Amino acid sequence: MALPSINPTTTNSWKKLQEHYNEVKDVHMKDLFADDKNRANEFTIKWDDFYVDFSKNRITTETFKYLLELADDVNLKKAIKSQFSGEIINETEGRAVLHTALRAPKTAEFKVEGKNVMPEVYQVKEKIEGFTNEVVKGERKGYTGKPFTDVVNIGIGGSDLGPAMVVDSLQFYKNHLTTHFVSNVDGDHVNEVIKKLNPETTLFVIVSKTFTTQETLSNANTLKEWFLKSASEDAIAKHFVAVSTNIEKVKGFGIDENNIFPMWDWVGGRFSLWSAVGLTISLAVGYNNFDSLLKGANKMDEHFKNEDFDKNIPVVLALISVWYNNFFGAESEAIIPYSQYLNQFATYLQQGIMESNGKSVDRNGNLINYQTGTIIWGEPGTNSQHAFFQLIHQGTKLIPADFIGFAKSLHGNQDHQDKLTSNFLAQTEALLNGKTKAEVEAEGTSSSIVPFKIFKGNKPTNTIYIEKLSPESLGKLIAMYEHKIFVQGIIWNIFSYDQFGVELGKQLASKILQEFNSSANNEHDSSTNNLLDYYKQIS
Ligand code: F6P
């Protein structure tokens, strides 16, 4: 076995944490801050342009010590080594997990089955660079000789969410190309995009690791048909490119061999934006910015690989999250970026985190009797303050939250930035301290209303404060969460890199699709039968 397979609940540290939890579960963070003037410094990691303050958590020095022991007890060090050295840690699919190779320097060595993959990685990177430059400079032209103005990324899941999130997050750095993302098999999605396109100046990037995904192939075919209404078959070579591991299927779709950007099965879909899956990113912001994104991620990889666990950002965040998930029984975590640019960040992380760690069988094949993957949700502040913060502040649920902020604004409007930052700081302070009965009364609130205005506080947050949103810092941030996912998967003793849970629904959908055009008796439960008949009647 490439990875250790230790049931975390059988470790000494887990038992210590369980006892310790009973002692500290009701302690208020306010008291912890009052008792220790150095608390914020003790629980802050400053690294590069990152300032990570995890002091507003329901932890003591002892908690932190036991959590670090847990990392040792599950053999995290060895697991990290196994991942980076290309061992087959995705055992259920028989694959290595090496998205870290995609962002490593050319001189690095990453071996899969004894072969260094770096020459291939750089061959593809050079192809991305060359292609990007030709399109951006207008040297590569459409079938009527006009330069491209629009790029359509056709993909779903990891072949959509990563590129879509990064392009949106880095829109400040964008060039003249307009990008579109088509993902849903809902035909209204692709048709709304088509309304905005001119076939003469549109480049289509079909992204599918397997090239068998129903949504992506349906959308690609619809766009091809639409394109061929204006252009001839031989124009496809100029307008359609593909990113895939399945070269034969791509050729079968009619794509020119030179227009195929390969990827590898040792890159998981939800960790693939660093590969040619990120071609649309490169086109949108230019190759140099794409490369900076990769370099940022590589810096975080080095930090994760080499730093001691008590100063290791992904490790610390993962441990704290386990503390709430497994001891406090918290079910979900909120991601609140104080940047409108990171509008799609939580959506992106939902796949990364929930597809990876939403598992209930351990690495020994046994059913698990403890909690695994957290539910992830979130929206940017300050919008979210006016939407769901009420529940975080005064609801009955414990929702640990990551507050992500950037000290400098990109457009440099200081007035807005000060207001944004004041909210960013105020919210975590409010969640920490709350408001006591005495404080509410001191405001002159009438006694019948007092209970409604009390805030218990003691709501945990991490503050991830970054100097400025740039391709490099975004790369670091994404990689930080990727490694957090890995650490949690190791602790929970699950396989984080497969996703069999998405298969059953797909299989049933293809069965149901066939039944729409047949008169055969349906063999479903009565609810599904009724719904199917209803659809047949009215569609
Ligand atoms: O939803 C399952 C999944 O396999 C994801 O893991 C993946 O990102 C997505 O489908 C798309 O797959 P592909 O890139 O092969 O089209």
Coordinates of C-alpha atoms and ligand atoms in Angstrom, one line a residue:
M1 CA 0.0 0.0 0.0
A2 CA 1.4 3.4 -1.0
L3 CA -0.4 5.2 1.8
P4 CA -0.6 4.4 5.5
S5 CA -4.1 3.2 6.4
I6 CA -4.6 4.0 10.0
N7 CA -8.1 4.5 11.5
P8 CA -7.6 7.9 13.1
T9 CA -10.0 7.2 15.9
T10 CA -7.7 4.4 17.2
T11 CA -4.7 6.8 17.6
N12 CA -3.6 8.1 21.0
S13 CA -3.9 11.7 19.8
W14 CA -7.5 11.1 18.8
K15 CA -8.3 9.8 22.3
K16 CA -6.5 12.8 23.8
L17 CA -8.4 15.1 21.6
Q18 CA -11.7 13.5 22.6
E19 CA -11.0 14.0 26.3
H20 CA -9.6 17.4 25.7
Y21 CA -12.7 18.4 23.7
N22 CA -14.9 17.6 26.7
E23 CA -12.8 20.0 28.8
V24 CA -12.7 22.9 26.3
K25 CA -15.9 22.7 24.3
D26 CA -17.6 25.5 26.2
V27 CA -14.6 27.7 26.7
H28 CA -15.1 31.1 25.1
M29 CA -12.4 32.4 22.7
K30 CA -12.9 35.8 24.3
D31 CA -11.4 34.3 27.5
L32 CA -8.6 32.7 25.7
F33 CA -7.6 36.0 24.2
A34 CA -7.9 37.7 27.6
D35 CA -5.7 35.1 29.2
D36 CA -3.0 35.2 26.6
K37 CA -1.8 38.5 25.2
N38 CA 0.4 36.6 22.7
R39 CA -2.3 34.4 21.3
A40 CA -2.6 36.1 18.0
N41 CA 1.1 35.9 17.4
E42 CA 1.3 32.4 18.5
F43 CA -1.4 31.3 16.1
T44 CA -0.4 33.3 13.0
I45 CA 1.7 32.1 10.1
K46 CA 3.4 34.7 8.0
W47 CA 4.8 33.2 4.8
D48 CA 5.6 35.1 1.6
D49 CA 2.7 37.5 0.9
F50 CA 0.4 35.4 3.0
Y51 CA -0.7 36.3 6.6
V52 CA -2.7 33.4 8.0
D53 CA -4.2 34.2 11.4
F54 CA -5.9 31.1 13.0
S55 CA -6.1 32.5 16.5
K56 CA -9.8 33.1 16.3
N57 CA -10.5 29.4 16.6
R58 CA -11.7 27.3 19.6
I59 CA -8.2 25.9 20.2
T60 CA -5.7 26.2 23.0
T61 CA -2.0 25.5 22.9
E62 CA -2.9 22.0 24.1
T63 CA -5.4 21.5 21.3
F64 CA -2.9 22.5 18.7
K65 CA -0.3 20.1 20.2
Y66 CA -2.7 17.2 20.1
L67 CA -3.8 18.0 16.5
L68 CA -0.1 18.1 15.5
E69 CA 0.3 14.7 17.2
L70 CA -2.6 13.4 15.1
A71 CA -0.8 14.4 11.9
D72 CA 2.2 12.3 13.2
D73 CA 0.0 9.4 14.3
V74 CA -1.5 9.0 10.9
N75 CA 1.9 9.2 9.3
L76 CA 1.3 12.4 7.3
K77 CA 5.0 13.0 6.6
K78 CA 5.3 9.7 4.8
A79 CA 2.0 10.3 2.9
I80 CA 3.3 13.6 1.6
K81 CA 6.5 11.9 0.5
S82 CA 4.5 9.2 -1.3
Q83 CA 2.4 11.7 -3.1
F84 CA 5.3 13.8 -4.4
S85 CA 7.4 10.8 -5.3
G86 CA 4.7 9.6 -7.7
E87 CA 3.6 6.5 -5.8
I88 CA 0.3 5.0 -6.8
I89 CA -1.6 6.8 -4.1
N90 CA -4.9 6.8 -6.0
E91 CA -5.0 3.1 -5.4
T92 CA -8.6 2.5 -6.4
E93 CA -7.9 3.8 -9.9
G94 CA -4.3 2.5 -10.0
R95 CA -2.8 6.0 -10.6
A96 CA -0.2 8.4 -9.2
V97 CA -1.3 11.9 -8.2
L98 CA 1.1 14.4 -9.6
H99 CA -0.6 17.7 -10.5
T100 CA 2.3 19.2 -8.5
A101 CA 4.6 18.2 -11.4
L102 CA 2.7 20.5 -13.7
R103 CA 3.8 23.5 -11.8
A104 CA 7.4 22.4 -10.9
P105 CA 10.5 23.9 -12.6
K106 CA 11.9 22.2 -15.7
T107 CA 14.8 20.8 -13.7
A108 CA 12.6 19.0 -11.2
E109 CA 12.1 15.2 -11.4
F110 CA 8.8 13.6 -11.0
K111 CA 8.7 9.9 -11.8
V112 CA 5.7 7.8 -12.9
E113 CA 6.5 4.1 -13.1
G114 CA 10.2 5.0 -13.2
K115 CA 10.0 7.6 -16.0
N116 CA 10.5 11.3 -15.4
V117 CA 7.4 13.1 -16.7
M118 CA 8.9 16.6 -16.7
P119 CA 10.1 16.6 -20.4
E120 CA 6.5 15.8 -21.5
V121 CA 5.1 18.4 -19.1
Y122 CA 7.3 21.1 -20.6
Q123 CA 6.6 20.0 -24.2
V124 CA 2.9 20.6 -23.6
K125 CA 3.6 23.9 -21.8
E126 CA 5.6 25.1 -24.8
K127 CA 2.7 24.1 -27.0
I128 CA 0.3 26.1 -24.8
E129 CA 2.7 29.0 -24.9
G130 CA 3.1 29.0 -28.7
F131 CA -0.6 28.5 -29.3
T132 CA -1.6 31.3 -26.9
N133 CA 0.8 33.8 -28.4
E134 CA -0.4 33.1 -31.9
V135 CA -4.0 33.5 -30.9
V136 CA -3.5 36.6 -28.7
K137 CA -1.3 38.4 -31.2
G138 CA -3.9 37.6 -33.9
E139 CA -1.4 35.6 -36.0
R140 CA -3.7 32.5 -35.9
K141 CA -6.8 33.3 -37.8
G142 CA -10.3 31.9 -38.5
Y143 CA -11.5 30.5 -41.8
T144 CA -12.2 33.9 -43.3
G145 CA -8.8 35.3 -42.3
K146 CA -10.0 37.3 -39.3
P147 CA -8.2 37.0 -35.9
F148 CA -10.1 35.4 -33.1
T149 CA -12.1 37.5 -30.7
D150 CA -13.9 34.9 -28.6
V151 CA -12.9 31.6 -26.9
V152 CA -15.5 29.0 -25.9
N153 CA -14.4 26.5 -23.2
I154 CA -16.5 23.4 -23.5
G155 CA -16.1 21.1 -20.5
I156 CA -17.7 20.2 -17.2
G157 CA -16.6 19.5 -13.6
G158 CA -12.8 19.9 -13.4
S159 CA -12.7 20.7 -17.1
D160 CA -14.8 23.8 -16.5
L161 CA -14.8 24.9 -12.9
G162 CA -11.1 25.5 -12.5
P163 CA -10.6 27.4 -15.8
A164 CA -13.9 29.4 -15.3
M165 CA -13.0 30.4 -11.7
V166 CA -9.4 31.4 -12.6
V167 CA -10.4 33.4 -15.6
D168 CA -13.1 35.2 -13.6
S169 CA -10.7 35.8 -10.7
L170 CA -8.0 37.2 -12.9
Q171 CA -10.2 39.3 -15.1
F172 CA -8.1 42.3 -14.1
Y173 CA -5.3 40.7 -16.0
K174 CA -7.3 39.8 -19.1
N175 CA -6.5 40.7 -22.7
H176 CA -8.9 41.5 -25.5
L177 CA -10.3 38.0 -26.0
T178 CA -13.8 37.3 -24.7
T179 CA -14.2 34.0 -23.0
H180 CA -17.3 31.9 -22.6
F181 CA -17.9 28.7 -20.7
V182 CA -20.4 26.0 -21.8
S183 CA -20.8 23.2 -19.3
N184 CA -24.4 22.2 -18.6
V185 CA -26.1 19.7 -20.8
D186 CA -29.1 22.0 -20.6
G187 CA -29.4 23.2 -24.2
D188 CA -30.4 26.6 -23.1
H189 CA -26.9 27.1 -21.7
V190 CA -25.1 26.5 -25.0
N191 CA -27.8 28.4 -27.0
E192 CA -27.4 31.5 -24.8
V193 CA -23.7 31.4 -25.5
I194 CA -24.2 30.9 -29.2
K195 CA -26.3 34.1 -29.3
K196 CA -23.1 36.0 -28.5
L197 CA -20.8 34.3 -31.1
N198 CA -19.6 35.0 -34.6
P199 CA -18.4 31.7 -36.2
E200 CA -15.7 33.5 -38.1
T201 CA -13.9 34.7 -35.1
T202 CA -14.6 32.1 -32.4
L203 CA -12.2 29.5 -31.1
F204 CA -13.6 26.4 -29.5
V205 CA -11.6 24.6 -26.8
I206 CA -13.1 21.2 -26.0
V207 CA -11.8 20.0 -22.6
S208 CA -12.5 16.5 -21.5
K209 CA -10.0 14.3 -19.8
T210 CA -11.9 11.2 -20.9
F211 CA -13.6 12.6 -24.0
T212 CA -16.6 10.5 -23.1
T213 CA -18.5 12.9 -20.9
Q214 CA -22.1 13.3 -22.1
E215 CA -22.4 17.0 -21.4
T216 CA -19.2 18.0 -23.1
L217 CA -19.7 15.9 -26.2
S218 CA -23.3 17.0 -26.6
N219 CA -22.3 20.7 -26.3
A220 CA -19.3 20.2 -28.6
N221 CA -21.5 18.5 -31.2
T222 CA -24.1 21.3 -31.0
L223 CA -21.5 24.0 -31.4
K224 CA -19.9 22.1 -34.3
E225 CA -23.2 21.8 -36.1
W226 CA -23.9 25.5 -35.5
F227 CA -20.4 26.3 -36.8
L228 CA -20.9 24.2 -39.9
K229 CA -23.9 26.2 -40.9
S230 CA -21.5 29.0 -41.8
A231 CA -18.3 27.2 -42.4
S232 CA -17.1 24.1 -44.3
E233 CA -15.7 20.9 -42.7
D234 CA -12.1 21.8 -43.3
A235 CA -12.5 25.0 -41.3
I236 CA -12.9 22.8 -38.2
A237 CA -9.1 22.4 -38.0
K238 CA -8.8 26.2 -37.6
H239 CA -11.5 26.6 -35.0
F240 CA -11.6 23.5 -32.8
V241 CA -8.9 22.4 -30.4
A242 CA -9.1 19.8 -27.7
V243 CA -7.5 18.9 -24.3
S244 CA -7.7 15.2 -23.4
T245 CA -5.9 12.0 -22.5
N246 CA -8.1 10.2 -25.1
I247 CA -6.3 11.1 -28.3
E248 CA -8.2 8.5 -30.4
K249 CA -11.6 9.8 -29.4
V250 CA -10.6 13.4 -30.1
K251 CA -9.5 12.4 -33.6
G252 CA -12.8 10.7 -34.1
F253 CA -14.5 13.9 -33.3
G254 CA -12.7 15.4 -36.3
I255 CA -10.1 17.4 -34.6
D256 CA -6.7 17.9 -36.3
E257 CA -3.9 16.0 -34.5
N258 CA -1.9 19.3 -34.2
N259 CA -4.8 20.8 -32.3
I260 CA -4.7 18.2 -29.5
F261 CA -3.2 19.2 -26.2
P262 CA -2.5 16.0 -24.2
M263 CA -2.9 15.5 -20.5
W264 CA -2.2 12.5 -18.3
D265 CA -4.1 10.1 -16.1
W266 CA -1.9 11.1 -13.2
V267 CA -3.7 14.4 -13.1
G268 CA -7.1 14.3 -11.5
G269 CA -9.9 16.3 -13.2
R270 CA -10.5 18.6 -10.2
F271 CA -6.7 19.2 -9.9
S272 CA -6.2 19.8 -13.7
L273 CA -6.3 23.5 -14.3
W274 CA -2.5 23.5 -14.1
S275 CA -2.3 21.3 -17.2
A276 CA -3.5 22.1 -20.7
V277 CA -7.0 22.1 -19.2
G278 CA -6.0 25.6 -18.3
L279 CA -5.6 26.5 -22.0
T280 CA -8.5 28.9 -21.8
I281 CA -6.8 30.6 -18.8
S282 CA -3.6 31.0 -20.8
L283 CA -5.6 32.5 -23.7
A284 CA -7.5 34.8 -21.5
V285 CA -4.7 36.3 -19.5
G286 CA -1.7 35.4 -21.6
Y287 CA 0.9 32.7 -21.1
N288 CA 3.1 34.6 -18.7
N289 CA 0.3 35.1 -16.3
F290 CA -0.7 31.5 -16.6
D291 CA 2.9 30.6 -15.9
S292 CA 2.9 32.9 -12.8
L293 CA -0.2 31.1 -11.5
L294 CA 1.7 27.8 -11.8
K295 CA 4.8 29.3 -10.2
G296 CA 2.7 30.5 -7.2
A297 CA 1.2 27.0 -6.8
N298 CA 4.8 25.6 -6.9
K299 CA 5.8 27.9 -4.1
M300 CA 2.9 26.6 -2.0
D301 CA 3.9 23.0 -2.9
E302 CA 7.4 23.6 -1.6
H303 CA 6.1 25.2 1.6
F304 CA 3.7 22.2 2.1
K305 CA 6.5 19.7 1.4
N306 CA 9.2 21.2 3.5
E307 CA 7.7 23.3 6.3
D308 CA 7.3 21.9 9.8
F309 CA 3.7 21.1 10.5
D310 CA 3.2 23.8 13.1
K311 CA 4.0 26.4 10.5
N312 CA 2.6 24.6 7.5
I313 CA -0.5 26.5 6.3
P314 CA -2.4 23.7 4.6
V315 CA -1.6 21.3 7.4
V316 CA -2.7 23.7 10.1
L317 CA -6.0 24.6 8.2
A318 CA -6.7 20.9 7.7
L319 CA -6.2 20.0 11.3
I320 CA -8.4 22.8 12.6
S321 CA -11.1 21.7 10.2
V322 CA -10.9 18.1 11.5
W323 CA -11.2 19.5 15.0
Y324 CA -14.6 21.1 14.2
N325 CA -15.8 18.3 11.9
N326 CA -15.0 15.4 14.1
F327 CA -15.2 16.7 17.6
F328 CA -17.6 19.6 17.5
G329 CA -19.8 17.9 14.9
A330 CA -19.7 20.9 12.5
E331 CA -21.1 19.8 9.2
S332 CA -20.2 22.6 6.9
E333 CA -17.5 25.3 6.3
A334 CA -18.0 28.6 4.7
I335 CA -15.5 30.2 2.3
I336 CA -15.9 34.0 2.3
P337 CA -13.6 35.9 0.0
Y338 CA -13.6 39.7 0.5
S339 CA -13.0 40.2 -3.2
Q340 CA -15.7 40.2 -5.9
Y341 CA -13.1 38.6 -8.2
L342 CA -13.3 35.4 -6.2
N343 CA -17.0 35.1 -6.8
Q344 CA -16.7 31.6 -8.1
F345 CA -14.1 30.4 -5.6
A346 CA -16.4 28.5 -3.3
T347 CA -18.2 26.8 -6.2
Y348 CA -14.8 25.7 -7.5
L349 CA -13.8 24.4 -4.1
Q350 CA -17.0 22.5 -3.8
Q351 CA -15.8 20.0 -6.4
G352 CA -12.3 19.9 -5.1
I353 CA -13.3 19.3 -1.5
M354 CA -16.6 17.4 -1.8
E355 CA -15.7 15.1 -4.7
S356 CA -12.4 14.3 -3.0
N357 CA -13.4 13.7 0.5
G358 CA -17.1 12.8 0.3
K359 CA -16.3 9.1 1.1
S360 CA -17.6 6.6 3.6
V361 CA -15.3 3.6 3.1
D362 CA -11.7 3.8 4.4
R363 CA -8.5 2.8 2.8
N364 CA -8.9 -0.8 4.2
G365 CA -12.2 -1.1 2.4
N366 CA -14.2 -0.8 5.7
L367 CA -17.2 1.3 6.3
I368 CA -16.3 4.4 8.3
N369 CA -18.0 5.3 11.6
Y370 CA -16.8 8.9 11.9
Q371 CA -17.4 12.0 9.8
T372 CA -15.4 12.7 6.6
G373 CA -15.8 15.5 4.0
T374 CA -17.1 18.8 5.0
I375 CA -19.9 20.6 3.1
I376 CA -18.5 23.7 1.4
W377 CA -20.4 26.8 0.6
G378 CA -19.8 30.6 0.4
E379 CA -20.1 33.8 -1.4
P380 CA -18.0 37.0 -1.4
G381 CA -18.2 39.5 1.4
T382 CA -19.7 42.0 1.7
N383 CA -22.6 40.6 -0.3
S384 CA -22.9 37.5 1.9
Q385 CA -23.2 39.7 5.0
H386 CA -26.5 40.9 3.6
A387 CA -27.6 37.3 2.8
F388 CA -26.7 34.5 5.1
F389 CA -24.5 36.0 7.8
Q390 CA -27.5 36.2 10.1
L391 CA -27.4 32.4 10.5
I392 CA -23.6 32.3 11.1
H393 CA -23.9 35.0 13.8
Q394 CA -27.1 34.0 15.6
G395 CA -28.2 30.6 14.2
T396 CA -28.0 27.3 16.0
K397 CA -25.3 25.8 13.8
L398 CA -21.5 26.0 14.2
I399 CA -20.1 27.1 10.9
P400 CA -16.3 27.6 10.8
A401 CA -15.4 30.1 8.1
D402 CA -12.3 31.0 6.1
F403 CA -12.2 34.8 5.5
I404 CA -9.9 35.5 2.5
G405 CA -8.9 39.1 1.9
F406 CA -6.4 41.1 -0.2
A407 CA -4.8 44.1 1.4
K408 CA -4.4 46.0 -1.8
S409 CA -7.2 46.7 -4.3
L410 CA -6.4 46.2 -8.0
H411 CA -8.0 49.4 -9.2
G412 CA -6.6 51.4 -6.3
N413 CA -9.8 53.0 -5.0
Q414 CA -8.8 53.5 -1.4
D415 CA -12.1 54.6 -0.1
H416 CA -13.8 51.4 -1.2
Q417 CA -10.8 49.3 0.0
D418 CA -11.0 50.9 3.5
K419 CA -14.7 50.1 3.7
L420 CA -14.2 46.6 2.4
T421 CA -11.3 46.0 4.8
S422 CA -13.2 47.4 7.8
N423 CA -16.0 44.9 7.1
F424 CA -13.5 42.1 6.6
L425 CA -12.0 42.8 10.0
A426 CA -15.2 43.6 11.8
Q427 CA -16.9 40.4 10.9
T428 CA -14.3 38.0 12.4
E429 CA -14.1 40.2 15.5
A430 CA -17.9 40.1 15.8
L431 CA -18.0 36.4 15.3
L432 CA -15.3 36.0 18.0
N433 CA -16.6 38.3 20.7
G434 CA -20.4 38.4 20.1
K435 CA -22.4 40.8 22.2
T436 CA -23.4 40.2 25.8
K437 CA -26.7 40.9 27.5
A438 CA -25.0 43.7 29.5
E439 CA -23.7 45.3 26.3
V440 CA -27.2 45.1 24.6
E441 CA -28.8 46.6 27.8
A442 CA -26.2 49.4 27.9
E443 CA -27.4 50.5 24.4
G444 CA -30.8 51.2 26.0
T445 CA -32.6 48.3 24.3
S446 CA -36.0 47.6 25.8
S447 CA -35.9 44.5 28.0
S448 CA -38.3 42.4 25.8
I449 CA -36.0 42.9 22.8
V450 CA -32.7 42.2 24.7
P451 CA -32.6 38.4 24.1
F452 CA -32.9 38.9 20.3
K453 CA -30.0 41.2 20.2
I454 CA -27.5 39.1 22.0
F455 CA -24.7 37.4 20.0
K456 CA -23.1 34.5 21.7
G457 CA -19.9 34.9 19.7
N458 CA -17.3 32.1 19.9
K459 CA -17.8 31.4 16.2
P460 CA -14.5 30.3 14.6
T461 CA -12.8 31.9 11.7
N462 CA -9.4 31.7 9.9
T463 CA -8.2 34.9 8.3
I464 CA -6.2 34.3 5.2
Y465 CA -4.9 37.7 4.3
I466 CA -2.9 38.1 1.1
E467 CA -1.1 41.2 -0.1
K468 CA -2.7 41.5 -3.5
L469 CA -4.7 39.3 -5.9
S470 CA -2.3 38.3 -8.7
P471 CA -1.8 35.2 -10.8
E472 CA 0.9 34.1 -8.4
S473 CA -1.0 34.6 -5.2
L474 CA -4.1 32.9 -6.7
G475 CA -1.9 30.0 -7.6
K476 CA -0.7 29.8 -4.0
L477 CA -4.2 30.0 -2.6
I478 CA -5.6 27.3 -4.8
A479 CA -2.7 25.0 -4.0
M480 CA -3.2 25.7 -0.3
Y481 CA -6.7 24.2 -0.5
E482 CA -5.6 21.3 -2.7
H483 CA -3.1 20.3 0.0
K484 CA -5.6 20.8 2.8
I485 CA -7.9 18.3 0.9
F486 CA -5.0 15.9 0.8
V487 CA -4.1 16.2 4.5
Q488 CA -7.7 15.6 5.5
G489 CA -8.0 12.6 3.2
I490 CA -5.0 11.1 4.9
I491 CA -6.3 11.8 8.4
W492 CA -9.8 10.3 7.5
N493 CA -8.1 7.3 6.0
I494 CA -10.0 7.6 2.7
F495 CA -9.0 7.7 -1.0
S496 CA -9.4 11.3 -2.0
Y497 CA -8.6 10.9 -5.7
D498 CA -11.4 8.7 -7.0
Q499 CA -15.0 9.8 -7.6
F500 CA -17.1 6.6 -8.0
G501 CA -20.0 8.4 -6.3
V502 CA -20.8 10.3 -9.6
E503 CA -21.2 7.1 -11.6
L504 CA -24.6 5.7 -10.5
G505 CA -26.6 8.7 -11.5
K506 CA -24.9 8.8 -14.9
Q507 CA -25.7 5.1 -15.6
L508 CA -29.3 5.6 -14.7
A509 CA -29.6 8.7 -16.8
S510 CA -28.4 6.9 -19.9
K511 CA -31.0 4.1 -19.2
I512 CA -33.8 6.7 -18.8
L513 CA -32.7 8.5 -21.9
Q514 CA -33.3 5.4 -23.9
E515 CA -36.8 4.9 -22.4
F516 CA -38.0 8.3 -23.7
N517 CA -38.3 6.9 -27.2
S518 CA -39.5 3.4 -26.3
S519 CA -42.9 2.1 -25.3
A520 CA -41.3 -0.5 -23.1
N521 CA -42.6 -0.9 -19.6
N522 CA -40.6 1.2 -17.1
E523 CA -38.8 -0.7 -14.4
H524 CA -38.4 2.0 -11.8
D525 CA -39.9 2.9 -8.5
S526 CA -43.4 4.3 -8.8
S527 CA -42.3 7.9 -8.2
T528 CA -39.7 7.8 -11.0
N529 CA -42.2 5.9 -13.3
N530 CA -44.8 8.6 -12.8
L531 CA -42.4 11.4 -13.4
L532 CA -41.1 9.7 -16.5
D533 CA -44.6 9.2 -17.9
Y534 CA -45.4 12.8 -17.1
Y535 CA -42.4 14.0 -19.1
K536 CA -43.3 11.8 -22.0
Q537 CA -46.8 13.3 -22.1
I538 CA -45.9 16.9 -22.0
S539 CA -42.6 17.1 -23.7
Ligands
F6P1 O1 -18.2 14.4 -12.4 C1 -17.2 13.4 -12.6 C2 -16.1 13.9 -13.4 O2 -15.4 12.7 -13.7 C3 -15.2 14.9 -12.7 O3 -14.3 14.3 -11.8 C4 -14.5 15.5 -13.9 O4 -13.9 16.7 -13.5 C5 -15.7 15.7 -14.8 O5 -16.5 14.5 -14.6 C6 -15.4 15.9 -16.3 O6 -14.7 14.8 -16.8 P1 -14.0 14.9 -18.2 O7 -12.9 15.9 -18.1 O8 -13.4 13.5 -18.4 O9 -15.0 15.3 -19.2

